Amino acid sequence: MEVILAKTAGFCFGVKRAVDTVYKEAGKKNVYTYGPIIHNSEVVNDLKKKGVEVINSREELEALEEGTVIIRSHGVAREIYDLIHEKGLELVDATCPFVRKIHKIVEKAGNDGDQVIIVGSEHHPEVQGIKGWCTGEVHIISDAEQFEGIDLNKPTTLVSQTTFNYKKFQDLVEIIMKKSYDVSVLNTICNATKERQTEAESIAESVDAMIVIGDKHSSNTQKLVEICRKACDNTYYIQTLDDLNVNQLRSVETVGITAGASTPNNIIEEVQNNVRIIF
Ligand code: F3S
């Protein structure tokens, strides 16, 4: 009987950097994060106790008179930076450098006259942030049918949300390469995501049950669940140990565990220790 914990489970580099940044700023007066720093209510509540408030909209940002605003790893549109500067607020930028790189790519592409296609989930904050750095025509797609409404005879730059499913992205690239002669494809999927997805899939293929730990609102965790369910019917999606009925695992011989990029280590350890106990 065996429990296999994915090496890539938990905080990625960008999320760790952002969370560490907020803990460093906590304790100062009037510290805000623009959106919850990560999709994890435990961490957000802990920071609230330390005085860090979350602002959730441009309107709430406009209402601030003083203080420090921290941008989370997902990044934000250019207009949010401009507003923070206009209001004379202090800006602490914890945008993941890999996301920031996409902002620069799409900004340059727009300035050079390219239309931009972002492959990703339209309403995800990272995608909205990337869109907010586009200076010309921009389209957001997540499946092949959405190419239909786009004029692919124009010079085009195509980028991806950092957490998009690598295989789906490859399929979409194959399609656009057949339809368009003037497209620059930049694979901006983060390696951390690709490695996490590949490892999760390979563990899920080899175990009797798979546990994916992460917040219900975390898009990268949802994608992990999707990948694991394809490889292992017996996949459980939990936020914390409380969501897991360990009795369901009593009849299995091998269990795999992975976790999304915003799942803190203490939650992963707690799940791992409790699953080991029943074996
Ligand atoms: Fe950055 Fe990749 Fe994490 S883009 S926030 S290191 S998943």
Short mmCIF file of C-alpha atoms and ligand atoms in Angstrom, two decimals:
data_model
loop_
_atom_site.label_atom_id
_atom_site.label_comp_id
_atom_site.label_asym_id
_atom_site.label_seq_id
_atom_site.Cartn_x
_atom_site.Cartn_y
_atom_site.Cartn_z
CA MET A 1 0.00 0.00 0.00
CA GLU A 2 1.39 3.29 -1.06
CA VAL A 3 0.77 7.05 -0.97
CA ILE A 4 2.47 9.03 -3.75
CA LEU A 5 2.78 12.77 -3.25
CA ALA A 6 3.50 14.79 -6.39
CA LYS A 7 6.80 16.69 -6.14
CA THR A 8 5.12 19.63 -7.89
CA ALA A 9 2.16 19.86 -5.46
CA GLY A 10 1.54 23.28 -3.91
CA PHE A 11 2.84 26.84 -4.28
CA CYS A 12 4.62 27.64 -7.52
CA PHE A 13 7.42 30.21 -7.64
CA GLY A 14 5.11 33.13 -8.57
CA VAL A 15 2.51 32.41 -5.90
CA LYS A 16 5.14 31.91 -3.19
CA ARG A 17 6.76 35.19 -4.16
CA ALA A 18 3.40 37.02 -4.02
CA VAL A 19 2.37 35.50 -0.66
CA ASP A 20 5.80 36.25 0.87
CA THR A 21 5.52 39.84 -0.41
CA VAL A 22 2.18 40.37 1.34
CA TYR A 23 3.43 38.90 4.62
CA LYS A 24 6.40 41.30 4.40
CA GLU A 25 4.07 44.30 3.92
CA ALA A 26 1.53 43.15 6.56
CA GLY A 27 1.74 45.17 9.73
CA LYS A 28 2.15 48.48 7.89
CA LYS A 29 -0.84 50.83 7.89
CA ASN A 30 -3.51 50.54 5.16
CA VAL A 31 -2.26 47.59 3.15
CA TYR A 32 -4.56 46.21 0.44
CA THR A 33 -4.30 43.44 -2.11
CA TYR A 34 -6.06 43.96 -5.43
CA GLY A 35 -8.14 40.79 -5.35
CA PRO A 36 -7.43 37.95 -2.90
CA ILE A 37 -3.68 37.25 -2.99
CA ILE A 38 -4.37 33.57 -3.67
CA HIS A 39 -7.43 31.35 -4.03
CA ASN A 40 -7.18 30.14 -0.48
CA SER A 41 -9.47 31.45 2.22
CA GLU A 42 -7.20 30.27 5.10
CA VAL A 43 -4.32 32.42 3.91
CA VAL A 44 -6.57 35.38 3.05
CA ASN A 45 -8.19 35.26 6.53
CA ASP A 46 -4.80 34.99 8.23
CA LEU A 47 -3.65 38.09 6.34
CA LYS A 48 -6.86 39.90 7.27
CA LYS A 49 -6.02 39.31 10.94
CA LYS A 50 -2.67 40.98 10.23
CA GLY A 51 -4.48 44.01 8.81
CA VAL A 52 -4.34 43.26 5.07
CA GLU A 53 -7.65 44.06 3.37
CA VAL A 54 -8.80 42.85 -0.03
CA ILE A 55 -10.20 45.27 -2.58
CA ASN A 56 -12.23 43.64 -5.29
CA SER A 57 -12.92 46.24 -7.94
CA ARG A 58 -11.73 49.35 -9.68
CA GLU A 59 -14.47 51.27 -7.79
CA GLU A 60 -13.07 50.18 -4.44
CA LEU A 61 -9.60 51.21 -5.58
CA GLU A 62 -10.93 54.61 -6.63
CA ALA A 63 -12.37 55.11 -3.15
CA LEU A 64 -8.98 54.64 -1.41
CA GLU A 65 -7.29 57.77 -0.17
CA GLU A 66 -4.01 56.39 1.09
CA GLY A 67 -2.10 53.19 1.59
CA THR A 68 -0.26 50.45 -0.23
CA VAL A 69 -1.82 48.35 -2.98
CA ILE A 70 -0.26 44.98 -3.74
CA ILE A 71 -0.84 43.47 -7.18
CA ARG A 72 -1.11 39.67 -6.98
CA SER A 73 0.67 37.12 -9.20
CA HIS A 74 -2.18 37.12 -11.78
CA GLY A 75 -1.30 40.72 -12.72
CA VAL A 76 -3.71 43.50 -13.72
CA ALA A 77 -4.52 45.71 -16.68
CA ARG A 78 -2.43 48.77 -17.37
CA GLU A 79 -5.28 51.09 -16.33
CA ILE A 80 -5.03 49.76 -12.75
CA TYR A 81 -1.34 50.75 -12.52
CA ASP A 82 -2.29 54.17 -13.92
CA LEU A 83 -5.05 54.61 -11.36
CA ILE A 84 -2.78 53.65 -8.44
CA HIS A 85 -0.22 56.22 -9.61
CA GLU A 86 -2.86 58.93 -10.23
CA LYS A 87 -4.18 58.47 -6.72
CA GLY A 88 -0.70 58.70 -5.20
CA LEU A 89 -1.00 55.25 -3.59
CA GLU A 90 2.05 53.11 -2.99
CA LEU A 91 2.32 50.22 -5.45
CA VAL A 92 3.90 46.87 -4.64
CA ASP A 93 3.93 44.73 -7.75
CA ALA A 94 3.89 40.99 -7.06
CA THR A 95 2.80 40.09 -10.61
CA CYS A 96 4.53 36.85 -11.55
CA PRO A 97 7.41 37.73 -13.91
CA PHE A 98 6.10 35.13 -16.38
CA VAL A 99 2.74 36.94 -16.55
CA ARG A 100 4.46 40.31 -16.80
CA LYS A 101 6.36 38.97 -19.80
CA ILE A 102 3.03 38.27 -21.56
CA HIS A 103 1.88 41.86 -20.86
CA LYS A 104 5.00 43.10 -22.66
CA ILE A 105 4.52 40.70 -25.60
CA VAL A 106 0.90 41.74 -26.24
CA GLU A 107 1.64 45.43 -25.78
CA LYS A 108 4.43 45.27 -28.35
CA ALA A 109 2.31 43.13 -30.72
CA GLY A 110 -0.48 45.73 -30.63
CA ASN A 111 1.99 48.57 -31.20
CA ASP A 112 3.40 46.66 -34.19
CA GLY A 113 -0.11 46.36 -35.67
CA ASP A 114 -0.82 42.68 -34.88
CA GLN A 115 -4.15 41.47 -33.64
CA VAL A 116 -3.72 39.43 -30.46
CA ILE A 117 -5.34 36.10 -29.66
CA ILE A 118 -5.21 35.05 -26.02
CA VAL A 119 -5.86 31.35 -25.43
CA GLY A 120 -7.45 31.11 -22.00
CA SER A 121 -10.55 31.45 -19.86
CA GLU A 122 -12.15 34.76 -20.71
CA HIS A 123 -13.19 35.74 -17.20
CA HIS A 124 -10.03 34.67 -15.41
CA PRO A 125 -8.29 37.69 -13.82
CA GLU A 126 -4.95 36.82 -15.44
CA VAL A 127 -6.58 36.87 -18.90
CA GLN A 128 -8.40 40.10 -18.13
CA GLY A 129 -5.07 41.58 -17.02
CA ILE A 130 -3.35 40.47 -20.26
CA LYS A 131 -6.25 41.89 -22.29
CA GLY A 132 -5.71 45.16 -20.48
CA TRP A 133 -2.20 45.46 -21.96
CA CYS A 134 -3.41 44.97 -25.55
CA THR A 135 -3.30 48.15 -27.55
CA GLY A 136 -5.20 46.93 -30.63
CA GLU A 137 -7.64 44.22 -31.67
CA VAL A 138 -7.82 41.35 -29.21
CA HIS A 139 -9.70 38.03 -29.10
CA ILE A 140 -9.92 35.50 -26.29
CA ILE A 141 -10.52 31.87 -27.20
CA SER A 142 -10.58 28.57 -25.37
CA ASP A 143 -11.72 26.21 -28.12
CA ALA A 144 -11.35 25.73 -31.87
CA GLU A 145 -14.87 26.94 -32.83
CA GLN A 146 -13.97 30.39 -31.58
CA PHE A 147 -11.47 30.83 -34.43
CA GLU A 148 -14.55 31.13 -36.70
CA GLY A 149 -15.28 34.77 -35.88
CA ILE A 150 -11.66 35.90 -36.26
CA ASP A 151 -10.08 37.19 -39.48
CA LEU A 152 -6.93 35.08 -39.64
CA ASN A 153 -5.61 36.83 -42.75
CA LYS A 154 -4.32 39.63 -40.53
CA PRO A 155 -0.91 39.55 -38.82
CA THR A 156 -1.58 37.77 -35.55
CA THR A 157 0.22 37.15 -32.28
CA LEU A 158 -1.09 34.27 -30.21
CA VAL A 159 -0.27 33.82 -26.53
CA SER A 160 -1.66 31.64 -23.78
CA GLN A 161 -2.86 32.03 -20.22
CA THR A 162 -0.01 30.64 -18.10
CA THR A 163 -2.16 27.88 -16.63
CA PHE A 164 -3.87 26.70 -19.82
CA ASN A 165 -3.91 22.96 -20.55
CA TYR A 166 -0.78 22.25 -22.58
CA LYS A 167 -2.33 19.56 -24.79
CA LYS A 168 -5.37 21.70 -25.65
CA PHE A 169 -3.03 24.57 -26.50
CA GLN A 170 -1.02 22.34 -28.85
CA ASP A 171 -4.24 21.27 -30.62
CA LEU A 172 -5.33 24.90 -31.07
CA VAL A 173 -1.89 25.87 -32.40
CA GLU A 174 -2.04 23.05 -34.94
CA ILE A 175 -5.41 24.36 -36.18
CA ILE A 176 -4.36 28.01 -36.43
CA MET A 177 -1.12 27.10 -38.24
CA LYS A 178 -3.24 25.50 -40.98
CA LYS A 179 -5.59 28.49 -41.23
CA SER A 180 -3.17 31.40 -41.04
CA TYR A 181 0.07 32.30 -42.81
CA ASP A 182 1.07 35.20 -40.60
CA VAL A 183 0.83 34.08 -37.03
CA SER A 184 3.46 34.28 -34.29
CA VAL A 185 2.73 31.66 -31.70
CA LEU A 186 4.24 32.22 -28.28
CA ASN A 187 3.78 29.37 -25.90
CA THR A 188 3.44 31.31 -22.66
CA ILE A 189 2.19 28.39 -20.61
CA CYS A 190 4.24 28.33 -17.45
CA ASN A 191 6.58 25.36 -17.05
CA ALA A 192 5.43 25.00 -13.46
CA THR A 193 1.91 24.35 -14.76
CA LYS A 194 3.03 21.97 -17.47
CA GLU A 195 5.22 19.99 -15.06
CA ARG A 196 2.44 19.87 -12.46
CA GLN A 197 -0.08 18.66 -15.08
CA THR A 198 2.29 16.07 -16.56
CA GLU A 199 3.24 14.69 -13.15
CA ALA A 200 -0.41 14.62 -11.99
CA GLU A 201 -1.44 12.71 -15.11
CA SER A 202 1.33 10.16 -14.77
CA ILE A 203 0.57 9.56 -11.06
CA ALA A 204 -3.20 9.38 -11.72
CA GLU A 205 -2.60 6.72 -14.40
CA SER A 206 -0.77 4.51 -11.92
CA VAL A 207 -2.92 4.73 -8.76
CA ASP A 208 -6.31 3.42 -7.59
CA ALA A 209 -7.40 6.80 -6.22
CA MET A 210 -6.21 10.33 -6.78
CA ILE A 211 -6.67 13.33 -4.47
CA VAL A 212 -6.42 16.86 -5.86
CA ILE A 213 -6.24 19.58 -3.21
CA GLY A 214 -7.10 23.18 -4.01
CA ASP A 215 -9.65 25.91 -3.74
CA LYS A 216 -12.88 25.48 -5.71
CA HIS A 217 -12.19 28.84 -7.40
CA SER A 218 -8.66 27.98 -8.46
CA SER A 219 -8.55 27.56 -12.21
CA ASN A 220 -5.25 25.64 -12.24
CA THR A 221 -6.66 23.19 -9.65
CA GLN A 222 -9.82 22.68 -11.75
CA LYS A 223 -7.60 21.83 -14.72
CA LEU A 224 -5.62 19.35 -12.62
CA VAL A 225 -8.87 17.69 -11.60
CA GLU A 226 -9.96 17.46 -15.23
CA ILE A 227 -6.63 15.82 -16.20
CA CYS A 228 -6.66 13.41 -13.24
CA ARG A 229 -10.30 12.38 -13.83
CA LYS A 230 -9.45 11.38 -17.39
CA ALA A 231 -6.65 9.15 -16.09
CA CYS A 232 -8.32 7.90 -12.90
CA ASP A 233 -12.10 7.60 -12.36
CA ASN A 234 -11.56 7.62 -8.64
CA THR A 235 -10.41 11.24 -8.34
CA TYR A 236 -11.39 13.38 -5.33
CA TYR A 237 -11.32 17.19 -5.46
CA ILE A 238 -10.97 18.61 -1.96
CA GLN A 239 -10.18 21.99 -0.45
CA THR A 240 -9.00 20.71 2.93
CA LEU A 241 -8.90 17.46 4.87
CA ASP A 242 -12.49 18.12 6.05
CA ASP A 243 -13.78 17.43 2.52
CA LEU A 244 -12.19 13.99 2.39
CA ASN A 245 -14.01 10.89 3.51
CA VAL A 246 -10.99 8.70 4.24
CA ASN A 247 -13.25 5.63 4.52
CA GLN A 248 -13.69 5.81 0.73
CA LEU A 249 -10.00 5.00 0.44
CA ARG A 250 -9.95 1.93 2.66
CA SER A 251 -10.30 -0.53 -0.21
CA VAL A 252 -7.62 0.95 -2.46
CA GLU A 253 -3.96 0.03 -2.57
CA THR A 254 -2.35 3.14 -4.01
CA VAL A 255 -3.30 6.80 -3.60
CA GLY A 256 -1.82 9.76 -5.42
CA ILE A 257 -1.92 13.33 -4.10
CA THR A 258 -1.36 16.55 -5.95
CA ALA A 259 -2.35 20.16 -5.27
CA GLY A 260 -2.91 23.42 -7.13
CA ALA A 261 -0.47 26.33 -7.17
CA SER A 262 -2.27 28.18 -4.37
CA THR A 263 -2.54 25.33 -1.89
CA PRO A 264 -0.40 25.94 1.22
CA ASN A 265 1.97 23.20 2.36
CA ASN A 266 0.33 22.73 5.74
CA ILE A 267 -2.94 21.65 4.06
CA ILE A 268 -1.10 19.19 1.79
CA GLU A 269 0.82 17.73 4.74
CA GLU A 270 -2.33 17.34 6.80
CA VAL A 271 -4.06 15.40 4.01
CA GLN A 272 -0.99 13.30 3.34
CA ASN A 273 -0.53 12.39 7.04
CA ASN A 274 -4.18 11.43 7.47
CA VAL A 275 -4.25 9.29 4.35
CA ARG A 276 -1.06 7.51 5.51
CA ILE A 277 -2.69 6.74 8.87
CA ILE A 278 -5.45 4.65 7.29
CA PHE A 279 -2.90 2.53 5.41
FE1 F3S B 1 3.85 32.31 -12.26
FE2 F3S B 1 3.74 30.00 -13.32
FE3 F3S B 1 2.99 30.31 -10.89
S1 F3S B 1 3.14 31.88 -14.26
S2 F3S B 1 2.22 32.37 -10.79
S3 F3S B 1 5.07 30.56 -11.66
S4 F3S B 1 2.00 29.01 -12.37
#
